[in-house]
Coordinates of C-alpha atoms in Angstrom, one line a residue:
Chain A
M1 CA 278.0 124.8 -40.9
S2 CA 275.1 122.9 -42.2
I3 CA 272.3 121.1 -40.3
R4 CA 270.5 118.1 -41.8
I5 CA 266.9 117.7 -40.7
L6 CA 265.3 114.3 -41.3
I7 CA 261.5 114.0 -41.2
T8 CA 259.8 110.7 -40.0
G9 CA 256.4 111.9 -39.3
G10 CA 254.8 111.7 -35.8
T11 CA 252.3 114.0 -34.1
F12 CA 254.3 117.0 -35.4
D13 CA 253.0 116.6 -38.9
K14 CA 249.6 115.2 -38.3
E15 CA 246.6 116.9 -39.8
Y16 CA 242.7 116.8 -39.4
N17 CA 240.8 115.2 -42.3
E18 CA 237.6 117.2 -42.3
L19 CA 235.7 114.6 -44.4
D20 CA 236.1 111.6 -42.1
G21 CA 237.3 113.4 -38.8
K22 CA 240.5 111.3 -38.7
L23 CA 244.1 112.4 -38.3
Y24 CA 246.4 111.7 -41.3
F25 CA 249.7 112.7 -42.8
K26 CA 250.1 114.9 -45.8
D27 CA 253.2 117.0 -46.2
T28 CA 255.7 118.0 -43.5
H29 CA 255.3 121.4 -41.9
L30 CA 259.0 121.9 -41.2
P31 CA 259.7 124.4 -43.9
E32 CA 256.7 126.6 -42.8
M33 CA 257.9 126.2 -39.2
L34 CA 261.4 127.3 -40.0
A35 CA 260.0 130.3 -41.8
L36 CA 257.9 131.3 -38.9
G37 CA 261.0 131.1 -36.6
R38 CA 262.9 133.3 -39.2
Y39 CA 265.5 130.5 -39.2
D40 CA 268.7 131.8 -40.7
V41 CA 271.1 128.8 -40.6
D42 CA 272.0 126.6 -43.6
V43 CA 269.7 123.5 -43.3
S44 CA 268.7 120.7 -45.7
V45 CA 265.3 119.0 -45.0
R46 CA 264.7 115.4 -46.2
T47 CA 261.6 113.4 -45.6
L48 CA 262.3 109.8 -44.9
M49 CA 258.8 108.6 -44.0
M50 CA 255.6 109.9 -42.7
V51 CA 254.4 107.5 -40.0
D52 CA 253.0 107.3 -36.5
S53 CA 255.9 106.2 -34.4
L54 CA 253.7 103.3 -33.0
D55 CA 253.7 102.0 -36.5
M56 CA 257.4 102.3 -37.1
T57 CA 259.2 99.1 -38.0
D58 CA 262.7 97.7 -37.6
D59 CA 263.2 98.4 -41.2
D60 CA 262.2 102.0 -40.7
R61 CA 264.6 102.3 -37.9
N62 CA 267.5 100.8 -40.0
L63 CA 266.7 103.3 -42.8
I64 CA 267.0 106.1 -40.2
V65 CA 270.2 104.7 -38.9
A66 CA 271.6 104.3 -42.4
Q67 CA 270.7 107.9 -43.3
C68 CA 272.4 109.3 -40.3
A69 CA 275.5 107.2 -40.9
R70 CA 275.8 108.3 -44.4
T71 CA 274.9 112.0 -44.3
K72 CA 277.7 114.3 -44.6
E73 CA 276.5 116.9 -42.0
E74 CA 277.7 116.4 -38.5
Q75 CA 274.7 117.8 -37.0
I76 CA 271.3 116.1 -37.5
V77 CA 267.8 116.8 -36.1
I78 CA 265.2 114.1 -36.5
T79 CA 261.4 114.9 -36.1
H80 CA 259.8 111.8 -34.7
G81 CA 256.6 110.6 -32.9
T82 CA 257.1 110.7 -29.1
D83 CA 255.6 107.1 -28.5
T84 CA 258.7 105.3 -29.7
M85 CA 261.3 108.2 -29.8
E86 CA 263.4 106.5 -27.2
V87 CA 263.5 103.3 -29.1
T88 CA 264.9 105.0 -32.2
A89 CA 267.3 107.1 -30.1
R90 CA 268.7 103.7 -28.7
A91 CA 269.1 102.4 -32.2
L92 CA 271.0 105.5 -33.2
G93 CA 273.1 105.7 -30.0
A94 CA 274.4 102.1 -30.5
A95 CA 275.3 102.7 -34.1
V96 CA 276.2 106.3 -34.9
K97 CA 279.2 107.7 -33.0
N98 CA 280.8 110.7 -34.8
K99 CA 277.7 113.0 -35.2
T100 CA 275.4 115.0 -32.9
I101 CA 271.9 113.8 -33.5
V102 CA 268.8 115.3 -31.7
L103 CA 265.4 113.8 -31.9
T104 CA 262.4 115.9 -31.1
G105 CA 258.7 115.9 -31.6
A106 CA 255.4 117.3 -30.4
M107 CA 252.6 116.3 -28.2
V108 CA 250.0 118.3 -30.3
P109 CA 249.9 118.7 -34.1
Y110 CA 251.6 121.8 -35.3
K111 CA 248.5 122.7 -37.3
F112 CA 246.3 122.6 -34.2
G113 CA 247.4 125.9 -33.1
S114 CA 248.4 125.0 -29.5
S115 CA 251.3 122.9 -30.3
D116 CA 254.6 122.5 -28.5
G117 CA 256.2 121.8 -31.9
L118 CA 257.6 125.2 -32.6
F119 CA 259.2 125.5 -29.1
N120 CA 260.7 122.0 -29.4
L121 CA 261.9 122.7 -32.9
G122 CA 263.7 125.8 -31.6
S123 CA 265.4 123.9 -28.7
A124 CA 266.4 120.9 -30.9
L125 CA 268.2 123.2 -33.3
A126 CA 270.0 125.0 -30.6
F127 CA 271.0 121.9 -28.8
V128 CA 272.3 120.2 -32.1
Q129 CA 274.6 123.3 -32.5
T130 CA 276.1 123.2 -29.1
L131 CA 276.2 119.6 -27.8
P132 CA 279.2 117.3 -28.4
H133 CA 278.8 114.1 -30.6
G134 CA 276.1 111.8 -29.4
V135 CA 272.4 111.1 -29.5
Y136 CA 269.9 113.0 -27.7
I137 CA 266.2 113.6 -27.3
A138 CA 265.0 117.2 -26.9
M139 CA 261.5 117.5 -25.4
N140 CA 260.0 119.8 -22.7
G141 CA 263.0 122.2 -23.0
R142 CA 265.2 119.6 -21.8
C143 CA 267.9 117.4 -23.4
F144 CA 268.3 113.8 -22.5
A145 CA 271.1 111.3 -23.5
W146 CA 269.9 108.4 -25.6
N147 CA 270.6 105.8 -23.0
N148 CA 268.9 107.6 -20.2
V149 CA 265.5 108.6 -21.2
R150 CA 261.9 107.4 -21.4
K151 CA 258.5 109.0 -22.1
N152 CA 256.3 108.9 -18.9
R153 CA 252.9 107.6 -20.4
K154 CA 250.9 109.2 -17.7
T155 CA 252.3 112.8 -17.9
G156 CA 253.2 112.8 -21.4
K157 CA 256.6 114.2 -20.4
F158 CA 260.1 112.8 -21.0
E159 CA 262.2 111.9 -17.9
E160 CA 265.5 110.3 -17.0
L161 CA 265.6 106.5 -16.3
R162 CA 267.6 107.1 -13.0
Chain B
M1 CA 269.6 123.2 -12.0
S2 CA 267.4 126.3 -12.1
I3 CA 267.2 128.9 -14.6
R4 CA 266.2 132.7 -14.1
I5 CA 264.1 134.3 -16.8
L6 CA 264.1 138.2 -16.7
I7 CA 261.4 140.0 -18.7
T8 CA 262.0 143.6 -20.1
G9 CA 259.1 143.8 -22.6
G10 CA 259.9 144.2 -26.3
T11 CA 257.7 143.1 -29.2
F12 CA 257.5 139.7 -27.6
D13 CA 254.9 140.9 -25.1
K14 CA 253.1 143.6 -27.0
E15 CA 249.3 143.4 -27.4
Y16 CA 246.8 145.0 -29.6
N17 CA 244.4 147.5 -28.0
E18 CA 241.2 147.4 -29.9
L19 CA 239.8 150.6 -28.5
D20 CA 242.5 152.7 -30.0
G21 CA 244.2 150.5 -32.4
K22 CA 247.7 150.9 -30.8
L23 CA 250.1 148.4 -29.4
Y24 CA 250.8 148.3 -25.7
F25 CA 252.1 146.3 -22.9
K26 CA 249.9 144.5 -20.3
D27 CA 251.3 141.3 -18.7
T28 CA 254.1 139.1 -19.9
H29 CA 253.1 135.9 -21.9
L30 CA 256.1 134.0 -20.6
P31 CA 254.2 131.6 -18.2
E32 CA 251.7 130.8 -21.1
M33 CA 254.5 130.2 -23.6
L34 CA 256.3 127.9 -21.2
A35 CA 253.1 126.1 -20.6
L36 CA 252.5 125.8 -24.3
G37 CA 256.1 124.3 -24.6
R38 CA 255.4 121.8 -21.9
Y39 CA 258.4 123.0 -20.1
D40 CA 259.8 120.9 -17.5
V41 CA 262.9 122.6 -16.1
D42 CA 262.9 124.5 -12.9
V43 CA 262.6 128.3 -13.8
S44 CA 261.8 131.4 -11.9
V45 CA 260.4 134.3 -14.0
R46 CA 260.7 138.0 -13.0
T47 CA 259.4 141.0 -14.7
L48 CA 262.0 143.9 -14.5
M49 CA 260.2 146.3 -16.8
M50 CA 257.8 146.3 -19.7
V51 CA 259.1 148.7 -22.3
D52 CA 259.8 149.1 -26.0
S53 CA 263.6 148.6 -26.2
L54 CA 263.8 151.9 -28.2
D55 CA 262.6 153.6 -24.9
M56 CA 265.1 151.8 -22.7
T57 CA 267.3 154.2 -20.7
D58 CA 270.8 153.8 -19.1
D59 CA 269.1 153.3 -15.8
D60 CA 267.0 150.5 -17.2
R61 CA 270.1 148.8 -18.5
N62 CA 271.9 149.4 -15.1
L63 CA 269.0 147.6 -13.5
I64 CA 269.3 144.6 -15.8
V65 CA 273.0 144.4 -15.2
A66 CA 272.5 144.7 -11.5
Q67 CA 269.9 142.0 -11.5
C68 CA 272.0 139.5 -13.4
A69 CA 275.0 140.3 -11.2
R70 CA 273.0 139.6 -8.1
T71 CA 270.9 136.7 -9.1
K72 CA 271.8 133.3 -7.6
E73 CA 271.2 131.3 -10.8
E74 CA 274.1 130.9 -13.1
Q75 CA 271.9 130.6 -16.2
I76 CA 269.7 133.6 -17.3
V77 CA 267.4 134.1 -20.3
I78 CA 266.4 137.8 -20.9
T79 CA 263.5 138.7 -23.2
H80 CA 264.1 142.0 -24.7
G81 CA 263.0 144.2 -27.6
T82 CA 265.2 143.5 -30.8
D83 CA 266.0 147.1 -31.7
T84 CA 268.6 147.6 -28.9
M85 CA 269.1 144.0 -27.8
E86 CA 272.8 144.4 -28.9
V87 CA 273.3 147.3 -26.7
T88 CA 272.1 145.7 -23.6
A89 CA 274.1 142.6 -24.6
R90 CA 277.3 144.8 -24.6
A91 CA 276.4 146.3 -21.2
L92 CA 276.2 142.8 -19.8
G93 CA 279.1 141.5 -21.6
A94 CA 281.3 144.1 -20.1
A95 CA 279.9 143.7 -16.6
V96 CA 278.9 140.0 -15.8
K97 CA 281.6 137.4 -16.2
N98 CA 280.6 134.2 -14.3
K99 CA 277.1 133.4 -15.7
T100 CA 275.6 132.3 -19.0
I101 CA 273.2 134.9 -20.1
V102 CA 271.1 134.6 -23.3
L103 CA 269.0 137.6 -24.6
T104 CA 266.1 136.8 -27.0
G105 CA 263.1 138.3 -28.4
A106 CA 260.6 138.3 -31.3
M107 CA 259.9 140.1 -34.5
V108 CA 256.2 139.7 -34.1
P109 CA 254.2 139.8 -30.9
Y110 CA 253.3 136.4 -29.3
K111 CA 249.7 137.1 -29.3
F112 CA 249.5 137.8 -33.1
G113 CA 249.6 134.2 -34.0
S114 CA 252.4 134.2 -36.4
S115 CA 255.2 135.0 -33.9
D116 CA 258.7 133.7 -34.0
G117 CA 258.6 134.2 -30.2
L118 CA 257.9 130.5 -29.2
F119 CA 260.7 129.4 -31.5
N120 CA 263.2 131.8 -30.1
L121 CA 262.2 131.0 -26.5
G122 CA 262.9 127.2 -27.2
S123 CA 266.3 128.0 -28.6
A124 CA 267.2 130.5 -25.9
L125 CA 266.5 128.0 -23.1
A126 CA 268.5 125.3 -24.8
F127 CA 271.4 127.6 -25.5
V128 CA 271.5 128.8 -21.8
Q129 CA 271.9 125.2 -20.7
T130 CA 274.6 124.3 -22.9
L131 CA 276.8 127.2 -23.5
P132 CA 279.9 128.3 -21.3
H133 CA 279.7 131.4 -19.3
G134 CA 279.3 134.4 -21.3
V135 CA 276.6 136.8 -22.9
Y136 CA 274.7 135.7 -25.9
I137 CA 271.9 136.8 -28.2
A138 CA 269.8 133.9 -29.5
M139 CA 267.7 135.0 -32.6
N140 CA 266.9 133.3 -36.0
G141 CA 267.9 129.9 -34.6
R142 CA 271.4 131.1 -34.2
C143 CA 273.5 132.1 -31.2
F144 CA 275.8 135.2 -31.3
A145 CA 278.5 136.4 -28.9
W146 CA 277.6 139.7 -27.3
N147 CA 280.7 141.5 -28.9
N148 CA 280.0 140.2 -32.5
V149 CA 276.5 140.9 -33.2
R150 CA 274.2 143.4 -34.7
K151 CA 270.5 143.6 -36.0
N152 CA 270.3 144.2 -39.7
R153 CA 267.6 146.9 -40.0
K154 CA 266.8 146.1 -43.6
T155 CA 266.3 142.3 -43.2
G156 CA 265.3 142.2 -39.5
K157 CA 267.8 139.4 -39.0
F158 CA 270.7 139.3 -36.6
E159 CA 274.2 138.8 -38.1
E160 CA 277.9 138.9 -37.0
L161 CA 279.8 142.1 -37.2
R162 CA 282.7 140.5 -39.1
Chain C
M1 CA 214.8 139.6 -27.6
S2 CA 216.6 136.6 -26.3
I3 CA 218.2 133.7 -28.2
R4 CA 218.5 130.2 -26.7
I5 CA 221.6 128.2 -27.7
L6 CA 221.6 124.5 -27.3
I7 CA 224.8 122.5 -27.4
T8 CA 224.8 118.9 -28.6
G9 CA 228.6 118.4 -29.4
G10 CA 229.7 117.6 -32.8
T11 CA 233.2 118.6 -34.4
F12 CA 232.6 122.1 -33.3
D13 CA 233.7 121.2 -29.7
K14 CA 236.0 118.3 -30.2
E15 CA 239.4 118.6 -28.6
Y16 CA 242.7 116.7 -29.1
N17 CA 244.0 114.5 -26.2
E18 CA 247.7 114.7 -26.3
L19 CA 248.1 111.6 -24.2
D20 CA 246.4 109.1 -26.5
G21 CA 246.2 111.2 -29.8
K22 CA 242.5 110.8 -30.0
L23 CA 239.7 113.5 -30.2
Y24 CA 237.4 113.8 -27.4
F25 CA 234.8 116.1 -25.7
K26 CA 235.4 118.1 -22.7
D27 CA 233.5 121.5 -22.4
T28 CA 231.8 123.5 -25.0
H29 CA 233.6 126.5 -26.5
L30 CA 230.5 128.4 -27.2
P31 CA 231.0 131.1 -24.5
E32 CA 234.7 131.6 -25.6
M33 CA 233.5 131.9 -29.3
L34 CA 230.7 134.4 -28.3
A35 CA 233.3 136.5 -26.5
L36 CA 235.7 136.4 -29.4
G37 CA 232.8 137.6 -31.5
R38 CA 232.2 140.5 -29.1
Y39 CA 228.6 139.2 -29.2
D40 CA 226.2 141.6 -27.7
V41 CA 222.8 140.1 -27.8
D42 CA 221.0 138.4 -24.8
V43 CA 221.8 134.7 -25.0
S44 CA 221.3 131.7 -22.7
V45 CA 223.6 128.7 -23.5
R46 CA 222.6 125.2 -22.3
T47 CA 224.5 122.0 -22.9
L48 CA 222.1 119.1 -23.8
M49 CA 224.8 116.5 -24.6
M50 CA 228.3 116.2 -26.0
V51 CA 228.3 113.5 -28.7
D52 CA 229.6 112.8 -32.1
S53 CA 226.4 113.1 -34.2
L54 CA 227.1 109.6 -35.7
D55 CA 226.4 108.3 -32.2
M56 CA 223.3 110.3 -31.7
T57 CA 220.3 108.2 -30.7
D58 CA 216.5 108.6 -31.2
D59 CA 216.3 109.3 -27.4
D60 CA 218.8 112.2 -27.9
R61 CA 216.8 113.6 -30.8
N62 CA 213.6 113.3 -28.7
L63 CA 215.4 115.2 -25.9
I64 CA 216.4 118.0 -28.4
V65 CA 212.8 118.3 -29.8
A66 CA 211.3 118.5 -26.3
Q67 CA 213.7 121.2 -25.3
C68 CA 213.0 123.2 -28.2
A69 CA 209.3 122.8 -27.8
R70 CA 209.5 123.7 -24.1
T71 CA 211.9 126.7 -24.1
K72 CA 210.4 130.1 -23.8
E73 CA 212.7 131.7 -26.3
E74 CA 211.3 131.9 -29.9
Q75 CA 214.7 131.8 -31.6
I76 CA 217.0 128.8 -31.0
V77 CA 220.4 128.0 -32.4
I78 CA 221.6 124.3 -32.0
T79 CA 225.3 123.4 -32.5
H80 CA 225.4 119.9 -34.0
G81 CA 227.6 117.5 -35.7
T82 CA 227.4 117.7 -39.5
D83 CA 227.0 114.0 -40.3
T84 CA 223.4 113.7 -39.0
M85 CA 222.5 117.3 -38.7
E86 CA 219.9 116.8 -41.5
V87 CA 218.2 114.0 -39.5
T88 CA 217.7 116.1 -36.4
A89 CA 216.5 119.0 -38.6
R90 CA 213.8 116.8 -40.0
A91 CA 212.8 115.6 -36.6
L92 CA 212.5 119.3 -35.4
G93 CA 210.8 120.5 -38.6
A94 CA 208.1 117.9 -38.2
A95 CA 207.5 118.7 -34.5
V96 CA 208.2 122.3 -33.7
K97 CA 206.2 124.9 -35.7
N98 CA 206.1 128.2 -33.8
K99 CA 209.8 129.0 -33.5
T100 CA 212.8 129.9 -35.5
I101 CA 215.5 127.0 -35.2
V102 CA 218.8 127.2 -36.8
L103 CA 221.2 124.2 -36.7
T104 CA 224.8 124.8 -37.3
G105 CA 228.2 123.1 -36.9
A106 CA 231.7 122.8 -38.1
M107 CA 233.9 120.8 -40.3
V108 CA 237.0 121.4 -38.2
P109 CA 237.2 121.7 -34.4
Y110 CA 237.2 125.2 -33.1
K111 CA 240.4 124.6 -31.1
F112 CA 242.3 123.5 -34.3
G113 CA 242.9 127.0 -35.4
S114 CA 241.5 126.7 -39.0
S115 CA 237.9 126.1 -38.1
D116 CA 234.9 127.3 -39.9
G117 CA 233.1 127.3 -36.6
L118 CA 233.2 130.9 -35.8
F119 CA 232.0 131.9 -39.2
N120 CA 229.2 129.4 -39.1
L121 CA 228.2 130.6 -35.7
G122 CA 228.0 134.2 -36.8
S123 CA 225.9 133.3 -39.7
A124 CA 223.6 131.1 -37.6
L125 CA 223.0 133.9 -35.1
A126 CA 222.2 136.2 -37.9
F127 CA 219.8 133.9 -39.7
V128 CA 217.9 133.0 -36.5
Q129 CA 217.1 136.9 -35.8
T130 CA 215.9 137.4 -39.3
L131 CA 214.1 134.2 -40.6
P132 CA 210.4 133.4 -40.2
H133 CA 209.4 130.5 -37.8
G134 CA 210.8 127.3 -39.3
V135 CA 213.7 124.8 -38.9
Y136 CA 216.9 125.6 -40.9
I137 CA 220.5 124.4 -41.4
A138 CA 223.1 127.2 -41.6
M139 CA 226.4 126.0 -43.2
N140 CA 228.8 127.3 -45.8
G141 CA 227.4 130.8 -45.5
R142 CA 223.9 129.5 -46.7
C143 CA 220.7 128.7 -45.1
F144 CA 218.7 125.5 -46.0
A145 CA 215.1 124.6 -45.2
W146 CA 214.9 121.6 -42.9
N147 CA 213.1 119.5 -45.6
N148 CA 215.4 120.4 -48.5
V149 CA 219.0 119.8 -47.3
R150 CA 221.7 117.1 -47.2
K151 CA 225.3 116.8 -46.5
N152 CA 227.3 116.0 -49.6
R153 CA 229.8 113.3 -48.1
K154 CA 232.3 113.8 -51.0
T155 CA 232.7 117.5 -50.8
G156 CA 231.7 118.0 -47.2
K157 CA 229.4 120.8 -48.2
F158 CA 225.6 121.1 -47.7
E159 CA 223.3 121.3 -50.7
E160 CA 219.6 121.2 -51.5
L161 CA 218.0 118.0 -52.5
R162 CA 216.4 119.4 -55.6
Chain D
M1 CA 221.8 134.8 -56.4
S2 CA 225.0 136.5 -56.3
I3 CA 226.6 138.8 -53.5
R4 CA 229.1 141.6 -54.1
I5 CA 231.7 142.2 -51.6
L6 CA 233.3 145.7 -51.5
I7 CA 236.6 146.0 -49.6
T8 CA 237.5 149.4 -48.1
G9 CA 240.3 148.4 -45.7
G10 CA 239.8 149.0 -41.8
T11 CA 241.2 147.0 -38.9
F12 CA 239.8 143.9 -40.7
D13 CA 242.8 143.9 -43.2
K14 CA 245.5 145.5 -41.1
E15 CA 248.8 143.7 -40.8
Y16 CA 251.9 144.0 -38.6
N17 CA 255.1 145.2 -40.2
E18 CA 257.7 143.4 -38.3
L19 CA 260.4 145.8 -39.5
D20 CA 259.1 148.9 -38.1
G21 CA 256.5 147.6 -35.6
K22 CA 253.7 149.5 -37.4
L23 CA 250.3 148.3 -38.7
Y24 CA 249.8 148.7 -42.4
F25 CA 247.7 147.4 -45.3
K26 CA 248.9 144.9 -48.0
D27 CA 246.2 142.8 -49.5
T28 CA 242.7 142.0 -48.3
H29 CA 242.2 138.8 -46.5
L30 CA 238.6 138.3 -47.5
P31 CA 239.2 135.4 -50.0
E32 CA 241.3 133.6 -47.2
M33 CA 238.3 134.1 -44.8
L34 CA 235.6 133.0 -47.2
A35 CA 237.7 129.8 -47.9
L36 CA 238.1 129.2 -44.1
G37 CA 234.3 129.7 -43.8
R38 CA 233.9 127.0 -46.6
Y39 CA 231.7 129.7 -48.2
D40 CA 229.5 128.1 -51.0
V41 CA 227.6 131.2 -52.4
D42 CA 228.3 133.1 -55.6
V43 CA 230.3 136.1 -54.6
S44 CA 232.5 138.7 -56.3
V45 CA 235.1 140.6 -54.3
R46 CA 236.2 144.0 -55.3
T47 CA 238.8 146.2 -53.5
L48 CA 237.8 149.8 -53.7
M49 CA 240.4 151.1 -51.3
M50 CA 242.5 150.1 -48.3
V51 CA 242.4 152.8 -45.8
D52 CA 241.9 153.3 -42.2
S53 CA 238.4 154.7 -41.8
L54 CA 239.6 157.7 -39.8
D55 CA 241.4 158.7 -43.0
M56 CA 238.4 158.2 -45.3
T57 CA 237.6 161.3 -47.2
D58 CA 234.3 162.6 -48.8
D59 CA 235.7 161.5 -52.2
D60 CA 236.1 158.0 -50.9
R61 CA 232.6 157.9 -49.6
N62 CA 231.3 159.2 -52.9
L63 CA 233.1 156.4 -54.7
I64 CA 231.5 153.8 -52.3
V65 CA 228.1 155.2 -52.8
A66 CA 228.6 155.3 -56.7
Q67 CA 229.8 151.7 -56.7
C68 CA 226.8 150.5 -54.7
A69 CA 224.4 152.5 -56.9
R70 CA 226.0 151.0 -60.2
T71 CA 226.6 147.3 -59.1
K72 CA 224.1 144.9 -60.7
E73 CA 223.9 142.7 -57.5
E74 CA 221.2 143.6 -55.1
Q75 CA 223.0 142.4 -52.1
I76 CA 226.3 144.1 -51.1
V77 CA 228.6 143.5 -48.1
I78 CA 231.1 146.3 -47.4
T79 CA 234.2 145.7 -45.1
H80 CA 234.9 149.0 -43.4
G81 CA 236.8 150.4 -40.5
T82 CA 234.6 150.8 -37.5
D83 CA 235.6 154.3 -36.4
T84 CA 233.5 156.0 -39.3
M85 CA 231.4 153.2 -40.3
E86 CA 228.2 154.9 -39.1
V87 CA 229.2 157.9 -41.4
T88 CA 229.5 155.7 -44.5
A89 CA 226.1 154.0 -43.6
R90 CA 224.5 157.4 -43.5
A91 CA 225.9 158.4 -46.9
L92 CA 224.7 155.1 -48.3
G93 CA 221.3 155.3 -46.6
A94 CA 220.5 158.5 -48.0
A95 CA 221.5 157.7 -51.6
V96 CA 220.9 154.0 -52.3
K97 CA 217.3 152.7 -52.0
N98 CA 216.7 149.6 -54.0
K99 CA 219.5 147.3 -52.6
T100 CA 220.5 145.5 -49.3
I101 CA 223.8 146.8 -48.1
V102 CA 225.5 145.6 -45.0
L103 CA 228.7 147.1 -43.6
T104 CA 230.7 145.1 -41.3
G105 CA 234.4 145.3 -39.7
A106 CA 236.5 144.1 -37.0
M107 CA 237.9 145.3 -33.8
V108 CA 241.1 143.2 -34.1
P109 CA 242.9 142.5 -37.4
Y110 CA 242.1 139.0 -38.9
K111 CA 245.7 138.1 -39.0
F112 CA 246.1 138.6 -35.2
G113 CA 244.5 135.4 -34.3
S114 CA 241.9 136.6 -31.9
S115 CA 239.9 138.6 -34.3
D116 CA 236.1 139.0 -34.4
G117 CA 236.4 139.4 -38.2
L118 CA 235.5 135.8 -39.2
F119 CA 232.4 136.0 -36.9
N120 CA 231.3 139.4 -38.2
L121 CA 231.8 138.3 -41.9
G122 CA 229.6 135.2 -41.2
S123 CA 226.9 137.4 -39.7
A124 CA 227.0 140.1 -42.5
L125 CA 226.7 137.4 -45.1
A126 CA 223.6 136.0 -43.4
F127 CA 222.0 139.3 -42.8
V128 CA 222.5 140.6 -46.4
Q129 CA 220.7 137.4 -47.8
T130 CA 217.7 137.9 -45.4
L131 CA 217.0 141.5 -44.7
P132 CA 214.8 143.8 -47.0
H133 CA 216.3 146.5 -49.0
G134 CA 218.1 149.0 -46.9
V135 CA 221.4 149.9 -45.4
Y136 CA 222.6 148.2 -42.2
I137 CA 225.7 147.8 -39.9
A138 CA 226.4 144.2 -38.7
M139 CA 228.6 144.2 -35.6
N140 CA 228.5 142.4 -32.4
G141 CA 226.1 139.7 -33.8
R142 CA 223.5 142.4 -34.3
C143 CA 222.2 144.3 -37.1
F144 CA 221.5 148.0 -36.9
A145 CA 219.6 150.3 -39.4
W146 CA 221.8 152.9 -40.9
N147 CA 219.9 155.8 -39.3
N148 CA 219.9 154.4 -35.7
V149 CA 223.4 153.3 -34.9
R150 CA 226.7 154.6 -33.4
K151 CA 229.9 153.1 -32.1
N152 CA 230.3 153.6 -28.5
R153 CA 234.0 154.8 -28.1
K154 CA 234.3 153.6 -24.5
T155 CA 233.1 149.9 -25.0
G156 CA 234.0 149.5 -28.6
K157 CA 230.5 148.1 -29.2
F158 CA 227.8 149.4 -31.6
E159 CA 224.5 150.5 -30.2
E160 CA 221.2 152.2 -31.1
L161 CA 220.9 155.8 -30.9
R162 CA 217.7 155.8 -29.0

């Protein structure tokens, strides 16, 4: 069994630029996080883009959908900014049927020391191994179906629509 | 849905005593780790013991089995030292049939900054929500059945018996 | 001997707001940092303001100068944003003669895990105990006189004017 | 101006062996700590030994004294276990007269995330630049003369003899 991990950026991978005090993207921290977790499953990591999910375009989402449709692995984890994670989940849910796809992200950058990223990654990799085909969001230790989830902007937590 | 978390100690919860340079147990870090993961599922945490799993006795294991049998929740996560995790898993696997029980632990104490504990906790809480009744060990991003797992002492990783 | 620590904000004390992804000020981390350093000297900490030093006004600087002039302690450490630290040092150098004042700060917020803040605080508290009356900037393990220092914007390091 | 840093081990540089759960020495973390502090002074780091200071022998101390006597730099920082730091300080104080030597250490290993090491290193490097010739211990933000200091075993803090 092999798992494909697709990187799209998001808070997960943001870093602090000490010269201008702004957040930016450099490289993904996924390999470092997998090593920290002593991960021992066959994975292949591919960076599709490094963007804030508020800046993600339709073209970006089409690329993610195309990659998921094309990849040979049946189990896919996507790291993604939380702000529009539900939008990408819906695009994937409508288009990709024969795979298990789990989107996850973080509320605090992994490099900032108090991140939920490592916890979320652990849960996403477990959910993707055990859930039937479908598209899901793994956040807050929970797993949501792509067509029944939204981020609550006030609490920062994900919840079901109904 | 509610999940029961049972604490037994292990590397997970060890701390450094700066006066004598030795490792010891104080309180569990589970609530702090759940908060860091922005965990949003109903859980109840109970500390059964705080021991190095090399020091765990038959009485200790009987207590764990009894607690798992008695607890009303059907989904149980147990934090446990890795050295004898497989022994406790076998005791549980032989005795408790109608629940999903996932044991997990860490190779490095949570407080030491480079721990796999948060990753493992995330994966254990995901596995316990999705797997059928049975007893499992969640380590290294993988999930093992209670009767087909051992810790490889040389690599520190868990593997199947056959 | 007693040391006065005056807080003005700066990168030192910035935090990450996980709801909007922006940096902001809440409370100072100085007491936590002193505890981490097992600091055992009599200090009194006072927060004067919590501002980015790019937003510091003449009024703010007048307040800092007045506080330094008035305080009974002869040794004063000021935490300050690095961007205009040299401006405040000049204001103090021209006005306060009979005290040892050391300004320090950080290039990365203390809460982000990879901060130089703890190192700088340790050096500032050592310099203030050993240097003669005067106004100094302690950054990068060095100590600069108030009238011979600037921040190099390209490298982020402090250097002498000549 | 150049500063010599001599490494002798101590809690400072201890690491956690995840296979046997014991603490051990691998390489010194000094270069990493200097980088984290954005240190910008000319230093040369030399590892003399990597030992727990409880295991330090007279031969070890003679080596440290000989190295301090021979080195061309007038300013020397020594990282050292805290348990016998005062013994080495006395050996140096009796033997080396024309240099400024500052011993420092940590109560918690640097790699454990909650260490006082970075704070102590910052203060030691500041004290060594500003104090007159002599031998000192820099701990807890304070500086002690070699012939008037002991570690209080109950509190873990350093204090004057009288």
